[in-house]
């Protein structure tokens, strides 16, 4: 038995808040967590829709039924199966999407990239390709992936402002995981600002305007 691979076109879905124009000052790319859909995830970011901000929410390329064989559907960025191909596909997808919007906004637009939960690892691997013109990264209830090499990561994250955000009641966040993430980021020269809020594994929209500054 021999494994083979074929690159094929895909239709990727994304949702937006705001309209790109010469007045756009901030462009956000926000990636959802495991089992979410982009159109629902994007609702958390309505507070940023101020006329000078565009928010783009791409959706993971793989969808599945959340319970059994029917009913609610969610999306995922990747699984452990053929993960390297999926990581590469994600990066190609997100690069194409970002470039599409950069053509429609001023050259000095500030690019923010936010990853929530599983989306955090996705955006970190994307940024580690060193092909993303990003000035600000937000990791929300997310773990920094351990498979980013020191050589590429050190260069890729240089000059990017990083915010780490999590809820104090988040069942997936433990002191041990926080310390491990801090050690990983320090090894790459990343010194994030840390924000907490009273809540669980979800987005707290009231914090978002503070992260723009």
PDB file of C-alpha atoms in Angstrom:
ATOM      1  CA  UNK A   1       0.000   0.000   0.000  1.00  0.00           C
ATOM      2  CA  UNK A   2       1.359   3.411  -0.997  1.00  0.00           C
ATOM      3  CA  UNK A   3       0.168   6.819   0.154  1.00  0.00           C
ATOM      4  CA  UNK A   4      -0.287   9.530  -2.476  1.00  0.00           C
ATOM      5  CA  UNK A   5      -1.299  13.186  -2.305  1.00  0.00           C
ATOM      6  CA  UNK A   6      -2.984  15.504  -4.778  1.00  0.00           C
ATOM      7  CA  UNK A   7      -3.395  19.249  -4.329  1.00  0.00           C
ATOM      8  CA  UNK A   8      -6.944  20.276  -5.253  1.00  0.00           C
ATOM      9  CA  UNK A   9      -8.879  23.584  -5.226  1.00  0.00           C
ATOM     10  CA  UNK A  10     -11.041  24.161  -2.154  1.00  0.00           C
ATOM     11  CA  UNK A  11     -13.848  26.603  -1.437  1.00  0.00           C
ATOM     12  CA  UNK A  12     -12.998  28.313   1.848  1.00  0.00           C
ATOM     13  CA  UNK A  13     -15.644  30.258   3.735  1.00  0.00           C
ATOM     14  CA  UNK A  14     -15.126  33.434   5.756  1.00  0.00           C
ATOM     15  CA  UNK A  15     -17.207  36.228   7.259  1.00  0.00           C
ATOM     16  CA  UNK A  16     -16.531  39.928   7.760  1.00  0.00           C
ATOM     17  CA  UNK A  17     -17.502  42.930   9.832  1.00  0.00           C
ATOM     18  CA  UNK A  18     -16.876  46.340   8.300  1.00  0.00           C
ATOM     19  CA  UNK A  19     -16.005  47.315   4.743  1.00  0.00           C
ATOM     20  CA  UNK A  20     -12.405  47.699   3.538  1.00  0.00           C
ATOM     21  CA  UNK A  21     -11.677  51.250   2.365  1.00  0.00           C
ATOM     22  CA  UNK A  22      -9.133  54.063   2.472  1.00  0.00           C
ATOM     23  CA  UNK A  23     -10.482  54.856   5.946  1.00  0.00           C
ATOM     24  CA  UNK A  24      -9.545  51.430   7.342  1.00  0.00           C
ATOM     25  CA  UNK A  25      -6.914  51.704  10.064  1.00  0.00           C
ATOM     26  CA  UNK A  26      -7.114  48.258  11.680  1.00  0.00           C
ATOM     27  CA  UNK A  27      -7.537  44.860  10.046  1.00  0.00           C
ATOM     28  CA  UNK A  28      -8.257  41.876  12.308  1.00  0.00           C
ATOM     29  CA  UNK A  29      -8.024  38.222  11.266  1.00  0.00           C
ATOM     30  CA  UNK A  30      -9.747  36.155  13.958  1.00  0.00           C
ATOM     31  CA  UNK A  31      -9.618  32.348  14.014  1.00  0.00           C
ATOM     32  CA  UNK A  32     -12.232  30.346  15.900  1.00  0.00           C
ATOM     33  CA  UNK A  33     -11.754  27.379  18.212  1.00  0.00           C
ATOM     34  CA  UNK A  34     -12.503  23.689  17.783  1.00  0.00           C
ATOM     35  CA  UNK A  35     -16.079  22.886  16.785  1.00  0.00           C
ATOM     36  CA  UNK A  36     -17.117  26.496  16.144  1.00  0.00           C
ATOM     37  CA  UNK A  37     -18.374  28.180  12.980  1.00  0.00           C
ATOM     38  CA  UNK A  38     -17.010  31.520  11.820  1.00  0.00           C
ATOM     39  CA  UNK A  39     -20.344  33.317  11.511  1.00  0.00           C
ATOM     40  CA  UNK A  40     -21.172  32.745  15.178  1.00  0.00           C
ATOM     41  CA  UNK A  41     -17.619  33.396  16.355  1.00  0.00           C
ATOM     42  CA  UNK A  42     -17.554  36.740  14.552  1.00  0.00           C
ATOM     43  CA  UNK A  43     -20.467  38.058  16.626  1.00  0.00           C
ATOM     44  CA  UNK A  44     -18.115  38.463  19.586  1.00  0.00           C
ATOM     45  CA  UNK A  45     -16.207  41.127  17.665  1.00  0.00           C
ATOM     46  CA  UNK A  46     -19.069  43.529  16.886  1.00  0.00           C
ATOM     47  CA  UNK A  47     -17.611  45.918  19.460  1.00  0.00           C
ATOM     48  CA  UNK A  48     -14.693  46.568  17.072  1.00  0.00           C
ATOM     49  CA  UNK A  49     -16.929  47.632  14.184  1.00  0.00           C
ATOM     50  CA  UNK A  50     -16.246  51.373  14.392  1.00  0.00           C
ATOM     51  CA  UNK A  51     -16.006  52.372  10.730  1.00  0.00           C
ATOM     52  CA  UNK A  52     -12.204  52.254  10.687  1.00  0.00           C
ATOM     53  CA  UNK A  53     -11.841  48.545  11.508  1.00  0.00           C
ATOM     54  CA  UNK A  54     -12.413  45.439   9.402  1.00  0.00           C
ATOM     55  CA  UNK A  55     -12.703  42.039  11.070  1.00  0.00           C
ATOM     56  CA  UNK A  56     -12.265  38.884   8.980  1.00  0.00           C
ATOM     57  CA  UNK A  57     -13.225  35.483  10.415  1.00  0.00           C
ATOM     58  CA  UNK A  58     -11.998  32.552   8.298  1.00  0.00           C
ATOM     59  CA  UNK A  59     -13.535  29.157   8.920  1.00  0.00           C
ATOM     60  CA  UNK A  60     -11.597  25.916   9.347  1.00  0.00           C
ATOM     61  CA  UNK A  61     -11.558  23.777   6.214  1.00  0.00           C
ATOM     62  CA  UNK A  62     -12.914  20.642   7.896  1.00  0.00           C
ATOM     63  CA  UNK A  63     -16.511  20.464   9.162  1.00  0.00           C
ATOM     64  CA  UNK A  64     -18.232  17.749  11.150  1.00  0.00           C
ATOM     65  CA  UNK A  65     -21.427  17.006  13.080  1.00  0.00           C
ATOM     66  CA  UNK A  66     -20.939  17.924  16.722  1.00  0.00           C
ATOM     67  CA  UNK A  67     -23.162  15.098  17.949  1.00  0.00           C
ATOM     68  CA  UNK A  68     -23.612  11.927  15.957  1.00  0.00           C
ATOM     69  CA  UNK A  69     -24.664  12.063  12.314  1.00  0.00           C
ATOM     70  CA  UNK A  70     -26.931  15.120  12.186  1.00  0.00           C
ATOM     71  CA  UNK A  71     -27.768  18.382  13.894  1.00  0.00           C
ATOM     72  CA  UNK A  72     -25.305  21.155  14.713  1.00  0.00           C
ATOM     73  CA  UNK A  73     -22.142  21.422  12.662  1.00  0.00           C
ATOM     74  CA  UNK A  74     -18.742  22.712  13.746  1.00  0.00           C
ATOM     75  CA  UNK A  75     -15.399  23.226  12.046  1.00  0.00           C
ATOM     76  CA  UNK A  76     -11.861  22.283  12.970  1.00  0.00           C
ATOM     77  CA  UNK A  77      -8.512  23.528  11.757  1.00  0.00           C
ATOM     78  CA  UNK A  78      -6.782  20.180  11.939  1.00  0.00           C
ATOM     79  CA  UNK A  79      -6.538  16.763  13.543  1.00  0.00           C
ATOM     80  CA  UNK A  80      -3.543  14.526  14.155  1.00  0.00           C
ATOM     81  CA  UNK A  81      -4.146  12.772  10.808  1.00  0.00           C
ATOM     82  CA  UNK A  82      -1.854  14.085   8.035  1.00  0.00           C
ATOM     83  CA  UNK A  83      -1.235  17.130  10.218  1.00  0.00           C
ATOM     84  CA  UNK A  84       1.703  18.559   8.264  1.00  0.00           C
ATOM     85  CA  UNK A  85      -0.376  18.775   5.093  1.00  0.00           C
ATOM     86  CA  UNK A  86      -3.199  20.417   7.011  1.00  0.00           C
ATOM     87  CA  UNK A  87      -0.825  22.970   8.548  1.00  0.00           C
ATOM     88  CA  UNK A  88       0.498  23.816   5.087  1.00  0.00           C
ATOM     89  CA  UNK A  89      -3.043  24.109   3.676  1.00  0.00           C
ATOM     90  CA  UNK A  90      -4.037  26.444   6.505  1.00  0.00           C
ATOM     91  CA  UNK A  91      -1.083  28.729   5.871  1.00  0.00           C
ATOM     92  CA  UNK A  92      -1.781  28.920   2.137  1.00  0.00           C
ATOM     93  CA  UNK A  93      -5.456  29.645   2.837  1.00  0.00           C
ATOM     94  CA  UNK A  94      -4.780  32.365   5.417  1.00  0.00           C
ATOM     95  CA  UNK A  95      -2.073  34.002   3.301  1.00  0.00           C
ATOM     96  CA  UNK A  96      -4.423  34.228   0.312  1.00  0.00           C
ATOM     97  CA  UNK A  97      -7.191  35.649   2.470  1.00  0.00           C
ATOM     98  CA  UNK A  98      -4.998  38.286   4.091  1.00  0.00           C
ATOM     99  CA  UNK A  99      -3.492  39.366   0.782  1.00  0.00           C
ATOM    100  CA  UNK A 100      -6.997  39.761  -0.660  1.00  0.00           C
ATOM    101  CA  UNK A 101      -7.839  42.304   2.039  1.00  0.00           C
ATOM    102  CA  UNK A 102      -4.481  44.091   2.051  1.00  0.00           C
ATOM    103  CA  UNK A 103      -5.157  45.076  -1.561  1.00  0.00           C
ATOM    104  CA  UNK A 104      -8.273  46.959  -0.408  1.00  0.00           C
ATOM    105  CA  UNK A 105      -6.927  48.938   2.557  1.00  0.00           C
ATOM    106  CA  UNK A 106      -4.143  51.532   3.070  1.00  0.00           C
ATOM    107  CA  UNK A 107      -0.577  50.238   3.063  1.00  0.00           C
ATOM    108  CA  UNK A 108      -0.082  51.416   6.654  1.00  0.00           C
ATOM    109  CA  UNK A 109      -3.028  49.430   8.032  1.00  0.00           C
ATOM    110  CA  UNK A 110      -2.308  47.699  11.333  1.00  0.00           C
ATOM    111  CA  UNK A 111      -2.806  43.933  11.068  1.00  0.00           C
ATOM    112  CA  UNK A 112      -4.038  42.122  14.189  1.00  0.00           C
ATOM    113  CA  UNK A 113      -4.206  38.319  14.281  1.00  0.00           C
ATOM    114  CA  UNK A 114      -6.281  36.652  17.014  1.00  0.00           C
ATOM    115  CA  UNK A 115      -6.522  32.942  17.688  1.00  0.00           C
ATOM    116  CA  UNK A 116      -9.011  31.510  20.154  1.00  0.00           C
ATOM    117  CA  UNK A 117      -8.358  28.061  21.646  1.00  0.00           C
ATOM    118  CA  UNK A 118      -7.424  25.721  18.746  1.00  0.00           C
ATOM    119  CA  UNK A 119      -7.292  28.771  16.500  1.00  0.00           C
ATOM    120  CA  UNK A 120      -4.374  30.049  18.590  1.00  0.00           C
ATOM    121  CA  UNK A 121      -2.091  27.208  17.560  1.00  0.00           C
ATOM    122  CA  UNK A 122      -3.252  27.685  13.976  1.00  0.00           C
ATOM    123  CA  UNK A 123      -2.311  31.359  13.810  1.00  0.00           C
ATOM    124  CA  UNK A 124       1.028  30.780  15.562  1.00  0.00           C
ATOM    125  CA  UNK A 125       2.027  28.167  12.986  1.00  0.00           C
ATOM    126  CA  UNK A 126       0.882  30.540  10.246  1.00  0.00           C
ATOM    127  CA  UNK A 127       2.939  33.422  11.616  1.00  0.00           C
ATOM    128  CA  UNK A 128       5.938  31.124  11.998  1.00  0.00           C
ATOM    129  CA  UNK A 129       6.105  30.829   8.195  1.00  0.00           C
ATOM    130  CA  UNK A 130       7.550  34.351   8.331  1.00  0.00           C
ATOM    131  CA  UNK A 131       5.298  35.463   5.468  1.00  0.00           C
ATOM    132  CA  UNK A 132       2.671  37.371   7.426  1.00  0.00           C
ATOM    133  CA  UNK A 133       2.774  41.195   7.724  1.00  0.00           C
ATOM    134  CA  UNK A 134       1.363  41.193  11.249  1.00  0.00           C
ATOM    135  CA  UNK A 135       2.002  43.775  13.970  1.00  0.00           C
ATOM    136  CA  UNK A 136      -0.149  42.353  16.772  1.00  0.00           C
ATOM    137  CA  UNK A 137      -0.952  38.810  17.921  1.00  0.00           C
ATOM    138  CA  UNK A 138      -3.633  37.888  20.457  1.00  0.00           C
ATOM    139  CA  UNK A 139      -3.662  34.369  21.915  1.00  0.00           C
ATOM    140  CA  UNK A 140      -7.005  33.941  23.646  1.00  0.00           C
ATOM    141  CA  UNK A 141      -7.438  30.820  25.786  1.00  0.00           C
ATOM    142  CA  UNK A 142      -4.823  29.279  23.519  1.00  0.00           C
ATOM    143  CA  UNK A 143      -1.610  27.320  23.871  1.00  0.00           C
ATOM    144  CA  UNK A 144       1.535  28.239  22.008  1.00  0.00           C
ATOM    145  CA  UNK A 145       2.406  25.198  19.833  1.00  0.00           C
ATOM    146  CA  UNK A 146       5.562  23.314  20.719  1.00  0.00           C
ATOM    147  CA  UNK A 147       6.368  22.311  17.138  1.00  0.00           C
ATOM    148  CA  UNK A 148       7.523  25.772  16.058  1.00  0.00           C
ATOM    149  CA  UNK A 149      11.286  25.646  15.527  1.00  0.00           C
ATOM    150  CA  UNK A 150      13.500  28.053  17.404  1.00  0.00           C
ATOM    151  CA  UNK A 151      15.225  29.247  14.222  1.00  0.00           C
ATOM    152  CA  UNK A 152      12.095  30.223  12.283  1.00  0.00           C
ATOM    153  CA  UNK A 153      10.085  31.321  15.315  1.00  0.00           C
ATOM    154  CA  UNK A 154      12.725  33.689  16.643  1.00  0.00           C
ATOM    155  CA  UNK A 155      12.669  35.640  13.384  1.00  0.00           C
ATOM    156  CA  UNK A 156       8.948  35.379  12.665  1.00  0.00           C
ATOM    157  CA  UNK A 157       7.746  36.820  15.978  1.00  0.00           C
ATOM    158  CA  UNK A 158      10.336  39.566  16.250  1.00  0.00           C
ATOM    159  CA  UNK A 159       8.653  42.958  16.403  1.00  0.00           C
ATOM    160  CA  UNK A 160       5.130  41.568  16.930  1.00  0.00           C
ATOM    161  CA  UNK A 161       3.257  42.801  19.997  1.00  0.00           C
ATOM    162  CA  UNK A 162       1.675  39.813  21.764  1.00  0.00           C
ATOM    163  CA  UNK A 163      -1.274  39.695  24.161  1.00  0.00           C
ATOM    164  CA  UNK A 164      -2.256  36.563  26.079  1.00  0.00           C
ATOM    165  CA  UNK A 165      -5.836  36.495  27.367  1.00  0.00           C
ATOM    166  CA  UNK A 166      -7.702  33.901  29.425  1.00  0.00           C
ATOM    167  CA  UNK A 167     -10.601  33.577  31.847  1.00  0.00           C
ATOM    168  CA  UNK A 168      -9.910  32.794  35.480  1.00  0.00           C
ATOM    169  CA  UNK A 169     -12.584  30.054  35.362  1.00  0.00           C
ATOM    170  CA  UNK A 170     -11.351  28.478  32.117  1.00  0.00           C
ATOM    171  CA  UNK A 171     -11.325  24.737  32.734  1.00  0.00           C
ATOM    172  CA  UNK A 172      -8.587  24.221  30.147  1.00  0.00           C
ATOM    173  CA  UNK A 173      -6.123  26.656  31.732  1.00  0.00           C
ATOM    174  CA  UNK A 174      -3.921  25.456  34.590  1.00  0.00           C
ATOM    175  CA  UNK A 175      -0.939  27.120  36.315  1.00  0.00           C
ATOM    176  CA  UNK A 176       1.301  24.400  34.895  1.00  0.00           C
ATOM    177  CA  UNK A 177       0.133  25.053  31.327  1.00  0.00           C
ATOM    178  CA  UNK A 178       0.557  28.798  31.778  1.00  0.00           C
ATOM    179  CA  UNK A 179       4.103  28.362  33.029  1.00  0.00           C
ATOM    180  CA  UNK A 180       4.954  25.989  30.190  1.00  0.00           C
ATOM    181  CA  UNK A 181       3.581  28.438  27.627  1.00  0.00           C
ATOM    182  CA  UNK A 182       5.543  31.288  29.189  1.00  0.00           C
ATOM    183  CA  UNK A 183       8.753  29.255  28.943  1.00  0.00           C
ATOM    184  CA  UNK A 184       8.103  28.439  25.276  1.00  0.00           C
ATOM    185  CA  UNK A 185       7.440  32.055  24.400  1.00  0.00           C
ATOM    186  CA  UNK A 186      10.448  33.327  26.313  1.00  0.00           C
ATOM    187  CA  UNK A 187      12.669  30.934  24.360  1.00  0.00           C
ATOM    188  CA  UNK A 188      11.530  32.744  21.191  1.00  0.00           C
ATOM    189  CA  UNK A 189      12.055  36.183  22.672  1.00  0.00           C
ATOM    190  CA  UNK A 190       8.323  36.829  23.140  1.00  0.00           C
ATOM    191  CA  UNK A 191       7.295  38.892  26.170  1.00  0.00           C
ATOM    192  CA  UNK A 192       3.490  39.082  26.093  1.00  0.00           C
ATOM    193  CA  UNK A 193       1.108  41.311  27.966  1.00  0.00           C
ATOM    194  CA  UNK A 194      -1.217  39.095  30.015  1.00  0.00           C
ATOM    195  CA  UNK A 195      -4.904  39.883  30.574  1.00  0.00           C
ATOM    196  CA  UNK A 196      -7.425  37.953  32.649  1.00  0.00           C
ATOM    197  CA  UNK A 197     -11.167  38.261  33.179  1.00  0.00           C
ATOM    198  CA  UNK A 198     -13.822  36.577  35.293  1.00  0.00           C
ATOM    199  CA  UNK A 199     -15.175  33.864  33.043  1.00  0.00           C
ATOM    200  CA  UNK A 200     -14.609  30.567  31.306  1.00  0.00           C
ATOM    201  CA  UNK A 201     -13.534  29.317  27.902  1.00  0.00           C
ATOM    202  CA  UNK A 202     -15.063  32.066  25.788  1.00  0.00           C
ATOM    203  CA  UNK A 203     -14.424  35.500  24.302  1.00  0.00           C
ATOM    204  CA  UNK A 204     -15.075  38.490  26.583  1.00  0.00           C
ATOM    205  CA  UNK A 205     -15.910  41.266  24.069  1.00  0.00           C
ATOM    206  CA  UNK A 206     -15.452  44.069  26.594  1.00  0.00           C
ATOM    207  CA  UNK A 207     -11.695  43.410  26.589  1.00  0.00           C
ATOM    208  CA  UNK A 208     -11.248  43.730  22.828  1.00  0.00           C
ATOM    209  CA  UNK A 209     -11.086  47.551  22.554  1.00  0.00           C
ATOM    210  CA  UNK A 210      -8.312  47.577  25.166  1.00  0.00           C
ATOM    211  CA  UNK A 211      -6.236  45.180  23.087  1.00  0.00           C
ATOM    212  CA  UNK A 212      -6.170  47.573  20.104  1.00  0.00           C
ATOM    213  CA  UNK A 213      -3.970  50.090  21.911  1.00  0.00           C
TER     214      UNK A 213
END
